[in-house]
mmCIF file with all atom_site columns, C-alpha atoms in Angstrom:
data_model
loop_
_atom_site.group_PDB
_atom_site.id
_atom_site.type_symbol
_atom_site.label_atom_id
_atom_site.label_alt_id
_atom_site.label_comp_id
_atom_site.label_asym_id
_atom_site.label_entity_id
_atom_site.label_seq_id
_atom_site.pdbx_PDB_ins_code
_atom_site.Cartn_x
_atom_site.Cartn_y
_atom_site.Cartn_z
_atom_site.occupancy
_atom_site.B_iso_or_equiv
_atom_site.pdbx_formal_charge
_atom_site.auth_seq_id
_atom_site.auth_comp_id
_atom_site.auth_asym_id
_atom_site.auth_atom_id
_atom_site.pdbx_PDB_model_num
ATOM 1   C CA . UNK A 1 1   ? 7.845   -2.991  -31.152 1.00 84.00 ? 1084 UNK A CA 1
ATOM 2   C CA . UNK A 1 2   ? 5.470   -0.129  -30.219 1.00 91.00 ? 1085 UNK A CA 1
ATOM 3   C CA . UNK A 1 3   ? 5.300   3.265   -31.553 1.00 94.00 ? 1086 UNK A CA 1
ATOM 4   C CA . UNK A 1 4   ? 3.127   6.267   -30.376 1.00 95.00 ? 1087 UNK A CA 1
ATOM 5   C CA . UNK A 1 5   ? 2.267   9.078   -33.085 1.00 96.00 ? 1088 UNK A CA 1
ATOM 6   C CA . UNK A 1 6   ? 0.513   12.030  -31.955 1.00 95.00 ? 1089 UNK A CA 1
ATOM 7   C CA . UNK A 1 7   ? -1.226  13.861  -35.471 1.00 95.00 ? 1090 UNK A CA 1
ATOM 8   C CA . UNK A 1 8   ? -3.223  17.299  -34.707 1.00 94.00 ? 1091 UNK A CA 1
ATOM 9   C CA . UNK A 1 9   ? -5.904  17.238  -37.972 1.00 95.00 ? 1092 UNK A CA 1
ATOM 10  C CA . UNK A 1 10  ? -7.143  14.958  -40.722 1.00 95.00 ? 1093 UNK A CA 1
ATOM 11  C CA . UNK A 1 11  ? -4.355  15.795  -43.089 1.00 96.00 ? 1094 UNK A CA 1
ATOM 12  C CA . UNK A 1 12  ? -1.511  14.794  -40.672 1.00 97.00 ? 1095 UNK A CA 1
ATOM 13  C CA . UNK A 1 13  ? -3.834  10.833  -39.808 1.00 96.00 ? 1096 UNK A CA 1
ATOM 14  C CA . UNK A 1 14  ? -3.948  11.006  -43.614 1.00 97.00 ? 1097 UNK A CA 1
ATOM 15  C CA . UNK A 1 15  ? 0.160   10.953  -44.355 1.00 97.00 ? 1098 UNK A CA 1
ATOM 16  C CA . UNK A 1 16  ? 1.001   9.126   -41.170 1.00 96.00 ? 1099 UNK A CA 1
ATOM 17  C CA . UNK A 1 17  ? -1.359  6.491   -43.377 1.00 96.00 ? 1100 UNK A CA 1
ATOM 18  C CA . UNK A 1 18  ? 0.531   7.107   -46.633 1.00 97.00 ? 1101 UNK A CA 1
ATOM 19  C CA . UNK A 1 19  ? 4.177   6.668   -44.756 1.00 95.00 ? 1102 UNK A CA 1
ATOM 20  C CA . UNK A 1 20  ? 3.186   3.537   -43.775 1.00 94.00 ? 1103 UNK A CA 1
ATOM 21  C CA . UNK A 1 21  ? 1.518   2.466   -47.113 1.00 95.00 ? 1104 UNK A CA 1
ATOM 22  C CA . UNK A 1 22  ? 4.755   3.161   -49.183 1.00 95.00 ? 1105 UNK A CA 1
ATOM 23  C CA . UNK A 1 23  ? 6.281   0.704   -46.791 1.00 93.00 ? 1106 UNK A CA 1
ATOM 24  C CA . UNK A 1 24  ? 4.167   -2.106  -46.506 1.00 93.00 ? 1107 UNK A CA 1
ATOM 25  C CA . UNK A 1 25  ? 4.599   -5.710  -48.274 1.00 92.00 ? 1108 UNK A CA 1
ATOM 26  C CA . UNK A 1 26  ? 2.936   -8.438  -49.550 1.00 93.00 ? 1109 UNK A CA 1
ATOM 27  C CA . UNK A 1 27  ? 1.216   -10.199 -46.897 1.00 92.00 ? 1110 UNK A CA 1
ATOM 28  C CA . UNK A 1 28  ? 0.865   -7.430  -44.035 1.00 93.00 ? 1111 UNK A CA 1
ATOM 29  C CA . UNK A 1 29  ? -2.429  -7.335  -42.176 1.00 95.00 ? 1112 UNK A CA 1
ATOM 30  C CA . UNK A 1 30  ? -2.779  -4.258  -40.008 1.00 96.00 ? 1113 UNK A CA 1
ATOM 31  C CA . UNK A 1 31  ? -5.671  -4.139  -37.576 1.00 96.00 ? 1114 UNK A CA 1
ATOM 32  C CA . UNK A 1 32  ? -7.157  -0.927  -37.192 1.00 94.00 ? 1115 UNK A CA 1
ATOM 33  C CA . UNK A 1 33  ? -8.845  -0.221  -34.138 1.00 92.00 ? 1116 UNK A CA 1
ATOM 34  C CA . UNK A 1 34  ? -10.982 2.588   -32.235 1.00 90.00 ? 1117 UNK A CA 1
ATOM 35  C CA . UNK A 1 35  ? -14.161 4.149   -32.115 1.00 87.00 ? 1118 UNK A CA 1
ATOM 36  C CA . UNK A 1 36  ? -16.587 5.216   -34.612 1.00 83.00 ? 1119 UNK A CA 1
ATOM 37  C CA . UNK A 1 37  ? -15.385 9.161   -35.669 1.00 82.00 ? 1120 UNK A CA 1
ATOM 38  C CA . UNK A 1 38  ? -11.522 8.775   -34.636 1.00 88.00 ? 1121 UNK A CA 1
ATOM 39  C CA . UNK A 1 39  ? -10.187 8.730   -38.163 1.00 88.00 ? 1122 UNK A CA 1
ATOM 40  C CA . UNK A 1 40  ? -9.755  4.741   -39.201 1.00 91.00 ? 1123 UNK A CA 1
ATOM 41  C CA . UNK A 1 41  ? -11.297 5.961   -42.967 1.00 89.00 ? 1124 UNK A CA 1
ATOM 42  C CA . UNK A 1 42  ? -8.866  9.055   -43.655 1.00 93.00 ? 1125 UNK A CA 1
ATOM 43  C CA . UNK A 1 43  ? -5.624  6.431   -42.300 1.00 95.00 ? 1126 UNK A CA 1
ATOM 44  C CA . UNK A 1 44  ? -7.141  3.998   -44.388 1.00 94.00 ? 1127 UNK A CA 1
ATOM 45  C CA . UNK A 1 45  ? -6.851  6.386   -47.242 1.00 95.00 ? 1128 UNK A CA 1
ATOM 46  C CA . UNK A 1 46  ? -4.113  7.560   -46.578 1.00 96.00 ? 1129 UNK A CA 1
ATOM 47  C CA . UNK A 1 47  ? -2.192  3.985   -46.577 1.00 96.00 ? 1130 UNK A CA 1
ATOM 48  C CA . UNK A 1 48  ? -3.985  3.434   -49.742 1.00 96.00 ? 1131 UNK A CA 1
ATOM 49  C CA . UNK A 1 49  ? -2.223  6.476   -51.489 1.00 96.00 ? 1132 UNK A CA 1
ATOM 50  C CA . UNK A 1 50  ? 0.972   5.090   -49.813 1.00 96.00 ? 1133 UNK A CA 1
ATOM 51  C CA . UNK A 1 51  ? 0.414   1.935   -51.919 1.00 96.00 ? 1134 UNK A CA 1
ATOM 52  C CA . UNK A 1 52  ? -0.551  4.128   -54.724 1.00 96.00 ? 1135 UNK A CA 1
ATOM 53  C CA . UNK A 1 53  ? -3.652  3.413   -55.327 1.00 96.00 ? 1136 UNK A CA 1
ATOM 54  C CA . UNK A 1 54  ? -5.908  6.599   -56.795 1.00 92.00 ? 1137 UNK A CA 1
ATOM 55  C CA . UNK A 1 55  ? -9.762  5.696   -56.753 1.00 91.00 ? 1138 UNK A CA 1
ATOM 56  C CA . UNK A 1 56  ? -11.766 6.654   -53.810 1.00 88.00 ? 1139 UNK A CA 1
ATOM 57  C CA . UNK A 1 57  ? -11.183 4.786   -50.245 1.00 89.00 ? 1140 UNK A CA 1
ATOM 58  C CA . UNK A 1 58  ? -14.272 4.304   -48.597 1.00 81.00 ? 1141 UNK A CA 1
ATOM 59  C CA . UNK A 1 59  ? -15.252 2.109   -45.337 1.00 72.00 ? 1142 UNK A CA 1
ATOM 60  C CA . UNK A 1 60  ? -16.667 -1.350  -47.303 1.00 66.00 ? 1143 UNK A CA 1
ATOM 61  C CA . UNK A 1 61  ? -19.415 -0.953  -44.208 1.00 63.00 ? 1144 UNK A CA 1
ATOM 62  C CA . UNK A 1 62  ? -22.237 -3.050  -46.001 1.00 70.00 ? 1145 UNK A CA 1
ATOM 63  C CA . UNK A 1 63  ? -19.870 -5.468  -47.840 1.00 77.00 ? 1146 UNK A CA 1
ATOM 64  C CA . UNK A 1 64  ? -16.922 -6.337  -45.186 1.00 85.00 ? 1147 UNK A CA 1
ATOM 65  C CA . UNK A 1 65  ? -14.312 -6.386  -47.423 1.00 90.00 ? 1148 UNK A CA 1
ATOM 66  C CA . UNK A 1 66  ? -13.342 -3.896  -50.635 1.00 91.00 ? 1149 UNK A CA 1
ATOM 67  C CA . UNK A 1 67  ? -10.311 -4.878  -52.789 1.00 93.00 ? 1150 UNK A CA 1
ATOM 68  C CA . UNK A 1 68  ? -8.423  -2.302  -54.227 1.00 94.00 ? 1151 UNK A CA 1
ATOM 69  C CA . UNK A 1 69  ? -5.498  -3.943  -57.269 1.00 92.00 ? 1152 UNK A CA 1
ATOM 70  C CA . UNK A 1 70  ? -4.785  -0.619  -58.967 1.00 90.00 ? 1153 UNK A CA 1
ATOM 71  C CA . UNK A 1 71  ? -1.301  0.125   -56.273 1.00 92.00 ? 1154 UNK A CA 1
ATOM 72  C CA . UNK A 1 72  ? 2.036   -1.461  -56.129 1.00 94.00 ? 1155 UNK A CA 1
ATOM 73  C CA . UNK A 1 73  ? 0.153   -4.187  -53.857 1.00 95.00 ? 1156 UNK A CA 1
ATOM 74  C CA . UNK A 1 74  ? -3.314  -5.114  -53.623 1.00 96.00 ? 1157 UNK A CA 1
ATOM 75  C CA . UNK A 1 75  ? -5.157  -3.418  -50.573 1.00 96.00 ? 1158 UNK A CA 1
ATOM 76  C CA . UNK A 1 76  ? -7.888  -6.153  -49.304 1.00 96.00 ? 1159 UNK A CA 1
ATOM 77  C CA . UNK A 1 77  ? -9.788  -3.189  -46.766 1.00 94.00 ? 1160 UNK A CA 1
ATOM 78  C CA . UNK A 1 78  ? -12.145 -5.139  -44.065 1.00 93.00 ? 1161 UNK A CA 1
ATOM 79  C CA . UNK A 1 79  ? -15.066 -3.432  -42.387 1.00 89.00 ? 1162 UNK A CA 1
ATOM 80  C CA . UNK A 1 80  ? -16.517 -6.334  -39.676 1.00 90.00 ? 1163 UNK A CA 1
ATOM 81  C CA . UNK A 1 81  ? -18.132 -3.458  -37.841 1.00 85.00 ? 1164 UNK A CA 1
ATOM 82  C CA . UNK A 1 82  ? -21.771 -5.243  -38.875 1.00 83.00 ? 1165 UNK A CA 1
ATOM 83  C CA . UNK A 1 83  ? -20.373 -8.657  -38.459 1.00 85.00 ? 1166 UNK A CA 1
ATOM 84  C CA . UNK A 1 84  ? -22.823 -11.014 -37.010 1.00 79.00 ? 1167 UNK A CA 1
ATOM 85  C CA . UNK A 1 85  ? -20.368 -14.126 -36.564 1.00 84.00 ? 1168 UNK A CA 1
ATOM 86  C CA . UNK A 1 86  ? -16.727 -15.087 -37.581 1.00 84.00 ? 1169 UNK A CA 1
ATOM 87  C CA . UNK A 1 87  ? -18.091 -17.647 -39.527 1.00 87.00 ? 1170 UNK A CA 1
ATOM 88  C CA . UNK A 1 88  ? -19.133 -14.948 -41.865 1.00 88.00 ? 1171 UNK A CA 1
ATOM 89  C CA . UNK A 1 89  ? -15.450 -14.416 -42.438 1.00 91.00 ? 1172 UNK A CA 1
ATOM 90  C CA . UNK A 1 90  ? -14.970 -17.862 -43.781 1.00 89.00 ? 1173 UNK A CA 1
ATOM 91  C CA . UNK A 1 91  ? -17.584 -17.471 -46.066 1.00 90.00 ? 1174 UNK A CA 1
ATOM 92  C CA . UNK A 1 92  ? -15.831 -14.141 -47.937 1.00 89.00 ? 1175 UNK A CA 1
ATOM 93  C CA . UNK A 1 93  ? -12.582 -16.479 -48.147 1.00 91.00 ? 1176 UNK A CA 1
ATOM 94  C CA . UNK A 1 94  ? -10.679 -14.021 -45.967 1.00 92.00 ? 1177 UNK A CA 1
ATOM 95  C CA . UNK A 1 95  ? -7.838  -16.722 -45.590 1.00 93.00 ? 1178 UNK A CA 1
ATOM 96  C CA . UNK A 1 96  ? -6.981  -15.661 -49.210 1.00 93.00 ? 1179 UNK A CA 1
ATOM 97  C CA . UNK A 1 97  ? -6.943  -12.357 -48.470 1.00 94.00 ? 1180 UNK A CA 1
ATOM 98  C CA . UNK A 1 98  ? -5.224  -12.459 -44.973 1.00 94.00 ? 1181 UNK A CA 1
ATOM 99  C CA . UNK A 1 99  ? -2.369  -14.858 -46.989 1.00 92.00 ? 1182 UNK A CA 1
ATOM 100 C CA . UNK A 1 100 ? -2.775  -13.306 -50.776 1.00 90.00 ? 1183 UNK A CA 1
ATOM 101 C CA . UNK A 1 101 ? -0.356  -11.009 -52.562 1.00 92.00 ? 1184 UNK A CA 1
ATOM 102 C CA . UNK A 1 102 ? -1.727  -8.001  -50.829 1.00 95.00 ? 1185 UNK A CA 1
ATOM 103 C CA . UNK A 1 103 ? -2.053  -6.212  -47.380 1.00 96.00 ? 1186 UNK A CA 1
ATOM 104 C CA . UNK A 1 104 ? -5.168  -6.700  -45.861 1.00 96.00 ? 1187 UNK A CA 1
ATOM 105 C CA . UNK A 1 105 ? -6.415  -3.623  -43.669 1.00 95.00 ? 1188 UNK A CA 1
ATOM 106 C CA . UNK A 1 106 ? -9.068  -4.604  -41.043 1.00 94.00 ? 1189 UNK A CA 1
ATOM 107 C CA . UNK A 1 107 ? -11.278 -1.836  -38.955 1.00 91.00 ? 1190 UNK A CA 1
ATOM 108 C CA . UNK A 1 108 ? -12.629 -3.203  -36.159 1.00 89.00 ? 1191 UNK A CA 1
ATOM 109 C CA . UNK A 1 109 ? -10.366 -6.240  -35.561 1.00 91.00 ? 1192 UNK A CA 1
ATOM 110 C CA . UNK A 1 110 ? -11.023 -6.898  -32.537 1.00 88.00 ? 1193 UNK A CA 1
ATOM 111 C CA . UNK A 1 111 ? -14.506 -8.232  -33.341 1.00 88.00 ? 1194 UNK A CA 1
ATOM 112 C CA . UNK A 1 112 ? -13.064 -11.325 -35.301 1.00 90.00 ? 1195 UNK A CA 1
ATOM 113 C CA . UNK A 1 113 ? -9.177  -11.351 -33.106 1.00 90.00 ? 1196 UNK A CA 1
ATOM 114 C CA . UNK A 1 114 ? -9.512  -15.147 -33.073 1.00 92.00 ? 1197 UNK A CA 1
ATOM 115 C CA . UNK A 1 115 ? -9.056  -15.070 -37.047 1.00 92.00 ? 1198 UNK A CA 1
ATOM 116 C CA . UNK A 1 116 ? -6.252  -12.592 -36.526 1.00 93.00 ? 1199 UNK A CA 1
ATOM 117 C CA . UNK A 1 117 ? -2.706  -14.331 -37.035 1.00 92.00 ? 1200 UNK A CA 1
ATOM 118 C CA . UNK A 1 118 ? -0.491  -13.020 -34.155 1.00 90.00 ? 1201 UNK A CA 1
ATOM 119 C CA . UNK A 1 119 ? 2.109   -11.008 -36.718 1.00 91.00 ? 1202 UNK A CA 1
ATOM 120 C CA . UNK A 1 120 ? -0.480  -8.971  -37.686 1.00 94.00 ? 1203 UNK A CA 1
ATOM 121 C CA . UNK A 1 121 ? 0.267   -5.099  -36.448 1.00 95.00 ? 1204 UNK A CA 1
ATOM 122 C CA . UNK A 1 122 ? -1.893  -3.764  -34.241 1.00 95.00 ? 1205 UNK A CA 1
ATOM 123 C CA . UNK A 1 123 ? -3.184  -0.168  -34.782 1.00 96.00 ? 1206 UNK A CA 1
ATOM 124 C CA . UNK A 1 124 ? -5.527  2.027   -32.643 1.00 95.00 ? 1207 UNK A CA 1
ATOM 125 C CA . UNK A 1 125 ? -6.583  5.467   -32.970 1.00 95.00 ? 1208 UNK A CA 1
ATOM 126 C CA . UNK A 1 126 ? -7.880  7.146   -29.755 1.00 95.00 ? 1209 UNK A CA 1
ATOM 127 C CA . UNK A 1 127 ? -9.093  11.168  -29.461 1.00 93.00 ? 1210 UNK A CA 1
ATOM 128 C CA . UNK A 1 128 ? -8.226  13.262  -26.386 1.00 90.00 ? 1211 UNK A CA 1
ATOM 129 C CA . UNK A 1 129 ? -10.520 16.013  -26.764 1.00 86.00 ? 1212 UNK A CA 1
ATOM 130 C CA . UNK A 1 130 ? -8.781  17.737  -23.900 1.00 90.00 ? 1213 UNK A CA 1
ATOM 131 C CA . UNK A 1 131 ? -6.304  18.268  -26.259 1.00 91.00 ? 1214 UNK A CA 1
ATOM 132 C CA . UNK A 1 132 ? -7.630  19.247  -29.353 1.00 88.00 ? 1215 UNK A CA 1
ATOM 133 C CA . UNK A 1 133 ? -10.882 17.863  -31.326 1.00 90.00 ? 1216 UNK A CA 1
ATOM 134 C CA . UNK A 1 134 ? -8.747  16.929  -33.917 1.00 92.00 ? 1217 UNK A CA 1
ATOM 135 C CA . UNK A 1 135 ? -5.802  15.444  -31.784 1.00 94.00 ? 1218 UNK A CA 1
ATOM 136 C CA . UNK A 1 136 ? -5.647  11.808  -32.612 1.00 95.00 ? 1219 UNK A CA 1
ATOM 137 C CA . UNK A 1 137 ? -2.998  9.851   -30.455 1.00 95.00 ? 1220 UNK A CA 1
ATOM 138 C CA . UNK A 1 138 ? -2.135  6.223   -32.638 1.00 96.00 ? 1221 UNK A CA 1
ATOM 139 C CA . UNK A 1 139 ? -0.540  3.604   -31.205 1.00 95.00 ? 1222 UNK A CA 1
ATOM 140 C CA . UNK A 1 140 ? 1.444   0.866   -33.233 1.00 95.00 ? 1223 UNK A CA 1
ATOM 141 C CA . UNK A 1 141 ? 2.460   -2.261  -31.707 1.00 94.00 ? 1224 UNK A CA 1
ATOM 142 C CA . UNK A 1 142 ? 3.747   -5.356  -34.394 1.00 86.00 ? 1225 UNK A CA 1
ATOM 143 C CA . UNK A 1 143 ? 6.230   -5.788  -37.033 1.00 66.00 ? 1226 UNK A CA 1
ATOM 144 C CA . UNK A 1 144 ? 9.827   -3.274  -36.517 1.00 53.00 ? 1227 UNK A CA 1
ATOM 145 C CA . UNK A 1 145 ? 9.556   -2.731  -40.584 1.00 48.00 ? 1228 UNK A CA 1
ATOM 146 C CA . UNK A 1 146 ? 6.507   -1.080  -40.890 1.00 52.00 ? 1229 UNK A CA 1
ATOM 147 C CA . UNK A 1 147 ? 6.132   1.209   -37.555 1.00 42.00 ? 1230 UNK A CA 1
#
């Protein structure tokens, strides 16, 4: 299934985030895709409120992944913007994470996609600054129960 949502400012990435948080489950990795500045950090914490989690949300940049255990389900939130290779991935244990209790959020997916299991939703954020510099058009493709 593929969705297209069309959000005009921060606030609107950030609940289109949350509304998918509140109905993710256990085992959900969502790839999150598009260039630097289009708003993968504000959906990120938005789907983090969704899951109800309260402390700050920010892109793990330096550290590839940040776990999160305070929501209803554990976020597991991948930046491999600075990977160097896959095998880095193995080395972080992401196969627990990917398969683990939570839902794993990863920016920049399509650095590692042979790690990525085929389920996994696809999510990308583009800008059109012809209409609007805060006009964010998000595309959903995956799973029918979370899009």
């Amino acid at each position: 299934m593929k969705k297209i949502y069309e959000t005009t400012s921060p606030e609107e990435t950030f609940l289109l985030g949350k509304q998918l948080g509140q109905q993710a489950v256990a085992g959900t990795i969502l790839c999150l895709n598009g260039d630097l500045g289009t708003g993968k950090t504000v959906f990120t914490q938005g789907f983090a409120e969704g899951l109800g989690i309260t402390e700050p949300v920010n892109s793990p940049t330096f550290t590839i992944v940040q776990v999160y255990e305070e929501g209803r389900l554990p976020l597991y939130h991948f930046d491999v913007y600075r990977i160097g290779d896959v095998e880095e991935m193995d080395e972080i244990g992401y196969e627990d994470y990917f398969y683990g209790e939570g839902v794993s959020l990863v920016e920049w997916a399509e650095l590692i996609e042979e790690l990525i299991p085929s389920e996994a939703i696809q999510i990308t954020i583009e800008k059109d600054t012809e209409k609007g510099f805060e006009y964010r058009r998000i595309t959903i493709e995956g799973e029918d129960g979370i899009c």
